[in-house]
CSV table of C-alpha atoms in Angstrom, one decimal:
chain,number,residue,atom,x,y,z
A,1,MET,CA,-47.6,18.1,55.0
A,2,SER,CA,-49.4,17.4,58.4
A,3,LEU,CA,-47.6,16.5,61.4
A,4,SER,CA,-48.8,12.5,61.3
A,5,SER,CA,-47.6,12.5,57.8
A,6,ARG,CA,-44.3,13.8,58.9
A,7,LEU,CA,-44.1,11.5,61.6
A,8,ARG,CA,-44.9,8.3,59.6
A,9,ALA,CA,-42.0,9.4,57.1
A,10,TRP,CA,-39.7,9.9,60.0
A,11,ALA,CA,-40.8,6.3,61.3
A,12,ALA,CA,-40.5,4.7,57.9
A,13,GLY,CA,-36.7,6.2,57.6
A,14,LEU,CA,-35.6,4.9,60.9
A,15,ARG,CA,-37.1,1.3,60.0
A,16,ARG,CA,-35.2,1.4,56.7
A,17,ASP,CA,-31.6,2.8,58.0
A,18,TRP,CA,-31.7,1.1,61.6
A,19,LYS,CA,-28.4,-0.5,60.8
A,20,ARG,CA,-26.9,3.0,60.3
A,21,HIS,CA,-28.5,4.1,63.6
A,22,LEU,CA,-27.5,1.0,65.5
A,23,GLY,CA,-23.7,1.9,64.2
A,24,THR,CA,-23.9,5.3,65.1
A,25,LEU,CA,-25.2,4.3,68.6
A,26,ALA,CA,-22.3,1.7,68.6
A,27,LEU,CA,-19.8,4.3,68.1
A,28,PHE,CA,-21.6,6.9,70.8
A,29,ALA,CA,-21.3,4.0,73.2
A,30,GLY,CA,-17.5,3.5,72.4
A,31,VAL,CA,-16.5,7.0,72.6
A,32,LEU,CA,-17.9,7.4,76.1
A,33,LEU,CA,-16.6,4.1,77.2
A,34,ALA,CA,-13.2,5.3,76.0
A,35,VAL,CA,-13.4,8.5,77.8
A,36,GLN,CA,-14.5,6.8,81.1
A,37,LEU,CA,-11.6,4.4,80.8
A,38,TRP,CA,-8.9,7.5,80.2
A,39,GLN,CA,-10.4,9.5,83.0
A,40,THR,CA,-10.2,6.4,85.5
A,41,ARG,CA,-6.9,5.2,84.2
A,42,ASP,CA,-4.8,6.1,87.4
A,43,VAL,CA,-7.4,4.4,89.7
A,44,ALA,CA,-5.9,1.6,91.6
A,45,GLY,CA,-7.9,-1.3,91.6
A,46,GLY,CA,-7.7,-4.4,94.0
A,47,PRO,CA,-6.7,-3.9,97.8
A,48,LEU,CA,-7.4,-0.1,99.1
A,49,PRO,CA,-3.9,1.4,98.7
A,50,GLY,CA,-2.5,4.4,100.6
A,51,ALA,CA,-1.7,5.5,104.2
A,52,ALA,CA,-4.1,8.6,103.5
A,53,LEU,CA,-7.0,6.1,104.1
A,54,ASP,CA,-5.5,5.8,107.6
A,55,ALA,CA,-5.2,9.4,108.4
A,56,PRO,CA,-7.5,11.1,111.0
A,57,LEU,CA,-10.1,13.0,109.4
A,58,ALA,CA,-13.2,14.5,110.4
A,59,VAL,CA,-16.5,12.4,109.8
A,60,LEU,CA,-19.7,13.6,109.5
A,61,ALA,CA,-22.6,11.3,110.3
A,62,GLY,CA,-25.6,11.6,112.5
A,63,GLY,CA,-25.4,15.2,112.8
A,64,GLY,CA,-22.1,15.7,114.4
A,65,ALA,CA,-18.4,15.9,113.3
A,66,ARG,CA,-15.9,13.0,115.0
A,67,PRO,CA,-12.4,12.0,114.3
A,68,SER,CA,-11.8,8.9,112.1
A,69,SER,CA,-10.3,7.6,109.0
A,70,LEU,CA,-11.9,6.7,105.7
A,71,ARG,CA,-10.4,3.3,106.4
A,72,ALA,CA,-11.9,2.8,109.9
A,73,GLU,CA,-15.3,3.9,108.6
A,74,ILE,CA,-15.3,1.5,105.6
A,75,ALA,CA,-14.6,-1.3,108.2
A,76,ALA,CA,-17.7,0.1,110.6
A,77,LEU,CA,-20.0,-0.1,107.4
A,78,GLN,CA,-18.4,-3.6,106.4
A,79,ALA,CA,-19.3,-4.7,109.8
A,80,ALA,CA,-22.7,-3.2,109.7
A,81,HIS,CA,-23.7,-4.5,106.4
A,82,PRO,CA,-21.8,-8.0,106.3
A,83,GLY,CA,-21.4,-9.3,102.8
A,84,ARG,CA,-22.5,-6.3,100.9
A,85,ASN,CA,-20.6,-4.2,98.7
A,86,ILE,CA,-20.6,-0.2,99.6
A,87,GLY,CA,-20.4,2.7,97.4
A,88,LEU,CA,-17.8,5.4,97.7
A,89,TYR,CA,-18.5,8.5,96.2
A,90,VAL,CA,-16.1,11.7,96.1
A,91,TRP,CA,-17.7,15.1,95.7
A,92,ALA,CA,-16.8,18.8,96.1
A,93,ASP,CA,-19.2,21.5,97.3
A,94,TRP,CA,-18.1,23.4,94.4
A,95,CYS,CA,-18.6,20.9,91.7
A,96,PRO,CA,-21.6,21.6,89.6
A,97,ILE,CA,-22.1,18.1,88.2
A,98,CYS,CA,-21.8,16.9,92.0
A,99,LYS,CA,-25.0,19.2,92.7
A,100,THR,CA,-26.6,17.7,89.8
A,101,ILE,CA,-26.6,14.1,90.6
A,102,GLN,CA,-27.1,14.7,94.6
A,103,GLY,CA,-30.7,13.2,94.2
A,104,THR,CA,-29.2,10.3,92.4
A,105,VAL,CA,-26.7,9.6,95.3
A,106,ASN,CA,-29.3,10.4,98.1
A,107,GLY,CA,-31.8,7.7,96.4
A,108,LEU,CA,-28.6,5.2,96.2
A,109,THR,CA,-28.1,5.9,100.1
A,110,GLN,CA,-31.5,4.5,100.7
A,111,ASP,CA,-30.7,1.2,99.1
A,112,HIS,CA,-27.0,0.7,99.8
A,113,PRO,CA,-24.4,1.6,102.2
A,114,VAL,CA,-22.5,4.4,100.8
A,115,ILE,CA,-19.9,6.5,102.0
A,116,THR,CA,-19.0,9.9,100.7
A,117,VAL,CA,-15.7,11.8,100.8
A,118,ALA,CA,-16.1,16.0,100.6
A,119,MET,CA,-13.3,17.0,98.9
A,120,GLN,CA,-11.3,20.6,98.7
A,121,SER,CA,-14.8,21.8,100.5
A,122,GLY,CA,-13.5,23.6,103.7
A,123,PRO,CA,-13.4,22.4,107.2
A,124,PRO,CA,-15.9,20.2,108.7
A,125,GLU,CA,-18.4,23.0,109.7
A,126,LYS,CA,-18.7,24.5,106.4
A,127,VAL,CA,-19.3,21.0,104.8
A,128,SER,CA,-21.9,20.3,107.4
A,129,ARG,CA,-23.7,23.5,106.8
A,130,TYR,CA,-23.6,22.9,103.1
A,131,MET,CA,-25.0,19.7,103.7
A,132,ALA,CA,-27.7,20.7,105.8
A,133,SER,CA,-28.9,23.5,103.1
A,134,ARG,CA,-29.2,20.8,100.5
A,135,GLY,CA,-31.0,18.0,102.7
A,136,LEU,CA,-27.9,15.9,102.7
A,137,ALA,CA,-27.6,13.2,105.3
A,138,TRP,CA,-24.7,11.4,103.8
A,139,HIS,CA,-21.9,9.6,105.9
A,140,THR,CA,-19.3,11.8,104.8
A,141,VAL,CA,-15.4,12.0,105.4
A,142,VAL,CA,-14.3,15.8,105.2
A,143,ASP,CA,-10.9,15.6,103.1
A,144,PRO,CA,-9.7,19.4,102.6
A,145,GLN,CA,-6.6,18.5,101.1
A,146,SER,CA,-7.8,15.8,98.5
A,147,ALA,CA,-5.3,13.0,100.3
A,148,ILE,CA,-8.0,10.3,99.5
A,149,PRO,CA,-8.7,11.0,96.0
A,150,GLY,CA,-5.1,11.5,95.1
A,151,ALA,CA,-4.4,8.0,97.0
A,152,LEU,CA,-7.1,6.4,94.9
A,153,GLY,CA,-6.2,7.9,91.9
A,154,PHE,CA,-9.0,10.1,91.3
A,155,GLY,CA,-8.4,13.2,89.2
A,156,ALA,CA,-11.6,14.7,89.0
A,157,VAL,CA,-15.0,14.8,90.9
A,158,PRO,CA,-17.6,13.5,91.0
A,159,ALA,CA,-16.1,10.0,91.3
A,160,PHE,CA,-18.0,6.8,92.4
A,161,ALA,CA,-16.4,3.2,92.9
A,162,VAL,CA,-17.5,-0.2,94.9
A,163,ILE,CA,-15.7,-1.5,98.0
A,164,THR,CA,-16.1,-5.0,97.8
A,165,PRO,CA,-16.6,-6.8,100.9
A,166,THR,CA,-13.0,-8.3,100.7
A,167,GLY,CA,-11.9,-4.5,100.8
A,168,GLU,CA,-11.1,-4.3,97.1
A,169,LEU,CA,-11.9,-1.3,94.9
A,170,ARG,CA,-13.9,-2.0,91.6
A,171,TRP,CA,-15.7,-0.1,88.9
A,172,PRO,CA,-14.5,3.4,89.2
A,173,THR,CA,-16.3,6.0,87.1
A,174,VAL,CA,-16.0,10.0,87.1
A,175,GLY,CA,-18.4,12.6,85.8
A,176,LEU,CA,-22.0,12.5,85.4
A,177,THR,CA,-23.4,9.1,86.4
A,178,SER,CA,-26.9,7.5,86.3
A,179,GLY,CA,-28.6,6.1,89.3
A,180,TRP,CA,-29.0,2.9,87.5
A,181,GLY,CA,-25.4,3.0,86.5
A,182,LEU,CA,-24.2,3.1,90.0
A,183,ARG,CA,-26.5,0.3,90.9
A,184,VAL,CA,-25.5,-1.8,88.2
A,185,ARG,CA,-22.0,-1.0,89.3
A,186,LEU,CA,-22.9,-2.2,92.9
A,187,TRP,CA,-24.4,-5.5,91.7
A,188,LEU,CA,-21.7,-6.3,89.3
A,189,ALA,CA,-18.9,-6.2,91.9
A,190,ARG,CA,-20.2,-9.0,93.7
């Protein structure tokens, strides 16, 4: 049997069994949604919670480190981008999935305001060297003790959420996420 005849037979089978394939796709999507909901079950929606967001930490932006807090950095981004949603990306230098989606996050930072949190990745100098070696020019809060992800309810990395102009946390996700998925979340949170 030639390749073209096998392809025609395969296409005919798809046309004949499309309802079964659609059901399988719906089941797969349902499982993915259930896993995502379970992974973000402890993430507090609504106003940004916790004193951990006010704790003084090192911020890497513009090539240097300076003291600030996540809440202060969010307020500065909101002032610089009035009325826009802000992406919050939590990552770690030891996380293989975080390394996989670095290009996706880089692309997102070209179109949207994004602040990142480097958790359990060492002191600011180490995080800065890591970011320079990977070509990452992110606005990053260095959180060596994971106080911020803990306060927000994220139990794993990579994690992403949207901060609305009113300061509410929306559309959290944990794990591998596509660039269009991140952009859709930013758009839906409007």
